[in-house]
């Protein structure tokens, strides 16, 4: 299904009209969970995850058979300000690596049975340097949002969104600050590993962008300070909600894109869980602000959707227990009094 919007205003309306979870399926999953051969609450958060997933899939006894990992790649004009430890051409080189199966995300996708798709977004035309102009025109951000929306496979039963883009921790920090408030230093981190001077340069660049682009509209913040890959992820997350497909969010950059949706339409992230807490300094703060507790904390800072892909295993485990375990009646085990 093609994206049902062609303006930011229409995208906002699409977000606001998104469906919620299936109440009957949620209640059925809760009832089933209470009958399984275990003490109440013994599987901890796995129980909550299974019930949450069941509600969004519309069945009390769901399966995960077709996860999809979608990687969006974009280049950033703000790299001209020296904000990254790597040159912009690495984006193109890493996309080729994804396409040839050589990256970490390829291995993790394969390990957890996920279909993986890669979408390079006009890599030969970086976004504008947001310290001097809006990063994207409305037409450009809509194109990226539509690409993300259309990238979701309607046969998928779980979606992971990831990214590649040299300079995109700077864009994500600027978007997070604009959407959630606070100073540039609160959100800017070392990204790919810049030194102290590089971190100060990044912080100054983010502050300059925030001063130039002042708007209370989160979608305008995405347009003026973000990047095509952030918009692509936002579009895919929104499409998954529209089709009632649960989403695992990745690290700082993905969550910055997701925060745009939450601020534009509160509750827009109810179909998502956070895959992990990354090593990027402001990620915990960002998770707190969008109300998500990470499933994993392993010190990852790679991006690519890698932490979220690893968390597919946690969610698969939760669903396997919920849907595969016997009830007390089925197992002939005496229920607790």
Short mmCIF file of C-alpha atoms in Angstrom, two decimals, residues 9-314:
data_model
loop_
_atom_site.label_atom_id
_atom_site.label_comp_id
_atom_site.label_asym_id
_atom_site.label_seq_id
_atom_site.Cartn_x
_atom_site.Cartn_y
_atom_site.Cartn_z
CA UNK A 9 -0.15 18.16 7.49
CA UNK A 10 -1.59 14.99 5.97
CA UNK A 11 1.13 12.90 7.63
CA UNK A 12 0.15 14.39 10.99
CA UNK A 13 -3.49 13.48 10.32
CA UNK A 14 -2.44 9.94 9.41
CA UNK A 15 -0.61 9.62 12.72
CA UNK A 16 -3.60 10.89 14.66
CA UNK A 17 -5.92 8.39 12.96
CA UNK A 18 -3.73 5.33 13.62
CA UNK A 19 -5.48 2.30 15.15
CA UNK A 20 -4.85 0.98 18.63
CA UNK A 21 -4.35 -2.59 19.87
CA UNK A 22 -7.10 -5.21 19.72
CA UNK A 23 -8.80 -5.19 23.13
CA UNK A 24 -10.20 -8.71 22.84
CA UNK A 25 -6.80 -10.11 21.86
CA UNK A 26 -5.14 -8.33 24.77
CA UNK A 27 -7.69 -9.66 27.22
CA UNK A 28 -7.41 -13.14 25.75
CA UNK A 29 -3.61 -13.05 26.08
CA UNK A 30 -3.90 -11.89 29.68
CA UNK A 31 -6.27 -14.75 30.44
CA UNK A 32 -4.00 -17.29 28.76
CA UNK A 33 -0.98 -15.96 30.64
CA UNK A 34 -2.80 -16.62 33.92
CA UNK A 35 -3.37 -20.28 32.97
CA UNK A 36 0.18 -21.20 31.90
CA UNK A 37 2.24 -23.72 33.86
CA UNK A 38 4.27 -21.27 35.92
CA UNK A 39 3.82 -19.21 39.05
CA UNK A 40 2.18 -15.82 38.41
CA UNK A 41 4.74 -13.31 37.16
CA UNK A 42 7.55 -15.90 37.04
CA UNK A 43 8.59 -14.87 33.52
CA UNK A 44 8.77 -11.23 34.49
CA UNK A 45 8.76 -8.75 31.66
CA UNK A 46 8.47 -11.52 29.07
CA UNK A 47 4.83 -11.88 30.12
CA UNK A 48 4.11 -8.18 29.54
CA UNK A 49 5.86 -8.30 26.17
CA UNK A 50 3.81 -11.26 25.00
CA UNK A 51 0.53 -9.63 26.00
CA UNK A 52 1.54 -6.36 24.35
CA UNK A 53 2.51 -8.14 21.15
CA UNK A 54 -0.71 -10.18 21.11
CA UNK A 55 -2.82 -7.04 21.33
CA UNK A 56 -1.14 -5.46 18.34
CA UNK A 57 -1.34 -8.64 16.26
CA UNK A 58 -4.98 -9.25 17.11
CA UNK A 59 -4.62 -12.78 18.44
CA UNK A 60 -4.32 -14.13 21.97
CA UNK A 61 -1.81 -16.82 20.93
CA UNK A 62 0.49 -15.14 18.37
CA UNK A 63 3.62 -16.31 16.56
CA UNK A 64 6.63 -14.40 15.17
CA UNK A 65 7.48 -15.91 11.80
CA UNK A 66 8.34 -12.99 9.52
CA UNK A 67 10.40 -10.21 11.16
CA UNK A 68 11.69 -7.46 8.87
CA UNK A 69 14.78 -5.29 9.40
CA UNK A 70 14.77 -2.08 7.36
CA UNK A 71 17.92 0.05 7.07
CA UNK A 72 17.76 3.62 5.74
CA UNK A 73 20.90 5.48 4.68
CA UNK A 74 21.36 9.21 4.18
CA UNK A 75 24.11 11.81 3.90
CA UNK A 76 24.29 15.10 5.77
CA UNK A 77 25.47 18.51 4.66
CA UNK A 78 26.34 19.39 8.24
CA UNK A 79 29.35 17.07 7.91
CA UNK A 80 31.06 20.08 6.33
CA UNK A 81 31.33 21.41 9.89
CA UNK A 82 33.67 18.56 10.91
CA UNK A 83 31.23 16.78 13.20
CA UNK A 84 32.25 13.18 12.47
CA UNK A 85 35.36 11.06 12.88
CA UNK A 86 34.64 9.50 9.46
CA UNK A 87 34.22 11.06 5.99
CA UNK A 88 30.77 11.09 4.29
CA UNK A 89 31.83 8.59 1.61
CA UNK A 90 31.72 5.88 4.29
CA UNK A 91 27.92 5.95 4.05
CA UNK A 92 28.03 4.73 0.45
CA UNK A 93 30.70 2.16 1.28
CA UNK A 94 28.67 0.77 4.18
CA UNK A 95 25.53 0.52 2.06
CA UNK A 96 27.52 -1.63 -0.36
CA UNK A 97 28.64 -3.74 2.60
CA UNK A 98 25.01 -4.19 3.69
CA UNK A 99 24.02 -5.19 0.18
CA UNK A 100 26.80 -7.78 0.04
CA UNK A 101 25.93 -9.25 3.45
CA UNK A 102 29.10 -8.18 5.24
CA UNK A 103 27.87 -6.00 8.12
CA UNK A 104 26.93 -6.86 11.69
CA UNK A 105 23.26 -6.22 10.94
CA UNK A 106 23.35 -8.82 8.17
CA UNK A 107 24.56 -11.45 10.63
CA UNK A 108 22.03 -10.52 13.30
CA UNK A 109 19.16 -10.46 10.81
CA UNK A 110 20.16 -13.91 9.59
CA UNK A 111 20.56 -15.22 13.14
CA UNK A 112 17.00 -14.27 14.07
CA UNK A 113 15.33 -15.14 10.78
CA UNK A 114 14.64 -11.60 9.68
CA UNK A 115 14.26 -10.38 6.13
CA UNK A 116 16.60 -7.39 5.67
CA UNK A 117 16.04 -4.49 3.27
CA UNK A 118 18.33 -1.51 2.62
CA UNK A 119 17.12 1.85 1.29
CA UNK A 120 19.80 4.41 0.29
CA UNK A 121 18.13 7.83 0.20
CA UNK A 122 19.71 10.12 -2.41
CA UNK A 123 23.24 9.60 -1.08
CA UNK A 124 24.64 11.71 -3.91
CA UNK A 125 22.59 14.68 -2.66
CA UNK A 126 23.31 15.33 1.03
CA UNK A 127 20.83 17.31 3.06
CA UNK A 128 21.62 21.01 3.42
CA UNK A 129 23.91 22.12 6.24
CA UNK A 130 21.36 22.92 8.93
CA UNK A 131 23.55 25.65 10.41
CA UNK A 132 22.81 27.76 7.32
CA UNK A 133 19.49 26.47 5.92
CA UNK A 134 16.76 23.88 6.59
CA UNK A 135 18.15 20.39 6.10
CA UNK A 136 15.29 19.45 3.77
CA UNK A 137 12.48 21.03 1.84
CA UNK A 138 8.98 19.76 2.57
CA UNK A 139 9.07 17.79 -0.68
CA UNK A 140 12.33 16.12 0.38
CA UNK A 141 11.17 15.13 3.85
CA UNK A 142 7.86 13.86 2.46
CA UNK A 143 9.74 11.75 -0.08
CA UNK A 144 11.80 10.18 2.71
CA UNK A 145 8.74 9.61 4.91
CA UNK A 146 6.95 7.96 1.98
CA UNK A 147 9.96 5.74 1.26
CA UNK A 148 9.91 4.60 4.87
CA UNK A 149 6.18 3.98 4.82
CA UNK A 150 6.32 1.99 1.58
CA UNK A 151 9.32 -0.05 2.80
CA UNK A 152 7.23 -1.96 5.37
CA UNK A 153 6.33 -5.43 4.14
CA UNK A 154 2.66 -6.05 4.91
CA UNK A 155 3.50 -9.73 5.47
CA UNK A 156 5.91 -8.82 8.29
CA UNK A 157 4.84 -9.56 11.85
CA UNK A 158 7.61 -7.49 13.47
CA UNK A 159 9.63 -4.51 12.20
CA UNK A 160 13.07 -3.21 13.18
CA UNK A 161 14.25 0.13 11.81
CA UNK A 162 17.92 1.03 11.57
CA UNK A 163 20.13 3.60 9.89
CA UNK A 164 23.46 4.47 8.36
CA UNK A 165 24.64 8.02 7.79
CA UNK A 166 27.89 9.72 8.66
CA UNK A 167 27.02 12.79 10.76
CA UNK A 168 23.63 11.53 11.84
CA UNK A 169 24.26 11.60 15.58
CA UNK A 170 24.60 15.37 15.15
CA UNK A 171 21.28 15.56 13.31
CA UNK A 172 19.63 13.29 15.87
CA UNK A 173 20.92 15.40 18.76
CA UNK A 174 19.54 18.54 17.13
CA UNK A 175 16.15 16.91 16.51
CA UNK A 176 15.97 15.57 20.08
CA UNK A 177 16.80 18.98 21.55
CA UNK A 178 14.26 20.74 19.34
CA UNK A 179 11.49 18.23 20.02
CA UNK A 180 12.11 17.47 23.69
CA UNK A 181 13.75 20.66 24.92
CA UNK A 182 17.03 21.35 26.65
CA UNK A 183 20.44 22.65 25.65
CA UNK A 184 22.59 21.32 22.82
CA UNK A 185 25.08 19.90 25.33
CA UNK A 186 22.33 17.80 26.93
CA UNK A 187 21.86 15.78 23.75
CA UNK A 188 25.19 15.81 21.90
CA UNK A 189 27.51 12.83 22.28
CA UNK A 190 30.65 11.36 20.77
CA UNK A 191 28.90 9.36 18.03
CA UNK A 192 31.51 7.44 16.07
CA UNK A 193 34.18 8.48 18.56
CA UNK A 194 35.12 12.15 18.18
CA UNK A 195 37.67 13.56 20.62
CA UNK A 196 36.99 16.37 23.10
CA UNK A 197 37.52 19.06 20.49
CA UNK A 198 35.22 17.22 18.11
CA UNK A 199 32.54 16.91 20.78
CA UNK A 200 32.69 20.65 21.46
CA UNK A 201 32.46 21.33 17.72
CA UNK A 202 29.39 19.07 17.45
CA UNK A 203 27.75 20.77 20.42
CA UNK A 204 28.36 24.21 18.93
CA UNK A 205 26.94 23.06 15.58
CA UNK A 206 23.79 21.71 17.24
CA UNK A 207 23.36 24.93 19.21
CA UNK A 208 23.71 26.97 16.02
CA UNK A 209 21.11 24.85 14.27
CA UNK A 210 18.68 25.19 17.17
CA UNK A 211 19.09 28.96 17.18
CA UNK A 212 18.42 29.17 13.44
CA UNK A 213 15.41 26.82 13.33
CA UNK A 214 13.02 27.61 16.14
CA UNK A 215 9.66 25.87 15.82
CA UNK A 216 7.33 24.12 18.24
CA UNK A 217 6.29 21.71 15.47
CA UNK A 218 8.13 18.36 15.76
CA UNK A 219 7.67 17.58 12.06
CA UNK A 220 9.28 20.90 11.19
CA UNK A 221 12.16 19.99 13.51
CA UNK A 222 12.60 16.78 11.53
CA UNK A 223 12.58 18.71 8.26
CA UNK A 224 14.91 21.49 9.34
CA UNK A 225 17.40 19.59 11.52
CA UNK A 226 17.08 15.91 10.63
CA UNK A 227 18.09 13.72 7.73
CA UNK A 228 16.51 11.50 5.15
CA UNK A 229 17.31 8.34 7.09
CA UNK A 230 15.63 9.73 10.22
CA UNK A 231 12.55 10.57 8.17
CA UNK A 232 12.67 7.13 6.55
CA UNK A 233 12.61 5.45 9.97
CA UNK A 234 9.79 7.71 11.13
CA UNK A 235 7.77 6.80 8.05
CA UNK A 236 8.34 3.07 8.57
CA UNK A 237 7.41 3.23 12.27
CA UNK A 238 4.22 5.11 11.38
CA UNK A 239 3.35 2.60 8.64
CA UNK A 240 3.85 -0.32 11.00
CA UNK A 241 1.40 1.29 13.43
CA UNK A 242 -1.12 1.77 10.60
CA UNK A 243 -0.88 -1.96 9.78
CA UNK A 244 -0.71 -3.04 13.45
CA UNK A 245 2.79 -4.47 13.19
CA UNK A 246 4.86 -4.17 16.39
CA UNK A 247 8.22 -2.36 16.16
CA UNK A 248 11.50 -2.69 18.03
CA UNK A 249 13.30 0.66 18.22
CA UNK A 250 17.07 0.77 17.90
CA UNK A 251 19.48 3.29 19.44
CA UNK A 252 19.78 7.03 19.87
CA UNK A 253 19.21 8.01 16.24
CA UNK A 254 16.20 5.77 15.76
CA UNK A 255 14.68 6.94 19.04
CA UNK A 256 15.18 10.60 18.06
CA UNK A 257 13.18 9.90 14.90
CA UNK A 258 10.56 8.09 16.97
CA UNK A 259 10.32 11.02 19.41
CA UNK A 260 9.15 13.19 16.52
CA UNK A 261 6.15 10.89 16.06
CA UNK A 262 5.34 10.81 19.77
CA UNK A 263 5.39 14.60 20.06
CA UNK A 264 3.34 15.01 16.87
CA UNK A 265 0.69 12.52 18.04
CA UNK A 266 0.93 11.36 21.68
CA UNK A 267 0.62 7.58 21.83
CA UNK A 268 2.09 7.13 18.36
CA UNK A 269 4.74 4.81 19.82
CA UNK A 270 2.42 2.50 21.74
CA UNK A 271 3.18 -0.29 19.24
CA UNK A 272 6.93 -0.03 19.91
CA UNK A 273 9.45 -1.28 22.45
CA UNK A 274 13.04 -0.13 22.89
CA UNK A 275 15.49 -2.83 21.87
CA UNK A 276 18.47 -1.65 23.86
CA UNK A 277 20.23 1.17 25.68
CA UNK A 278 23.11 2.31 23.52
CA UNK A 279 26.41 3.75 24.70
CA UNK A 280 25.55 7.17 23.20
CA UNK A 281 25.35 9.36 26.28
CA UNK A 282 21.90 10.92 25.81
CA UNK A 283 20.08 7.73 24.85
CA UNK A 284 18.87 7.00 28.39
CA UNK A 285 17.45 10.50 28.65
CA UNK A 286 15.74 10.07 25.30
CA UNK A 287 14.22 6.72 26.32
CA UNK A 288 12.96 8.27 29.54
CA UNK A 289 11.30 11.09 27.62
CA UNK A 290 9.46 8.74 25.25
CA UNK A 291 8.57 6.35 28.06
CA UNK A 292 10.49 3.27 26.94
CA UNK A 293 12.52 0.79 29.01
CA UNK A 294 15.23 -1.02 27.01
CA UNK A 295 15.20 -4.78 26.65
CA UNK A 296 19.01 -5.04 26.53
CA UNK A 297 22.00 -3.06 27.77
CA UNK A 298 25.20 -4.29 26.16
CA UNK A 299 27.21 -1.13 25.50
CA UNK A 300 26.44 -1.16 21.76
CA UNK A 301 26.94 2.01 19.73
CA UNK A 302 27.01 0.69 16.17
CA UNK A 303 23.60 1.74 14.85
CA UNK A 304 22.43 -0.19 11.76
CA UNK A 305 19.50 -1.49 13.79
CA UNK A 306 21.92 -3.91 15.48
CA UNK A 307 20.67 -3.61 19.07
CA UNK A 308 17.04 -3.83 18.00
CA UNK A 309 17.77 -6.86 15.80
CA UNK A 310 19.42 -8.60 18.74
CA UNK A 311 16.28 -7.90 20.79
CA UNK A 312 14.20 -9.86 18.25
CA UNK A 313 15.46 -12.90 20.15
CA UNK A 314 14.04 -11.60 23.43
#
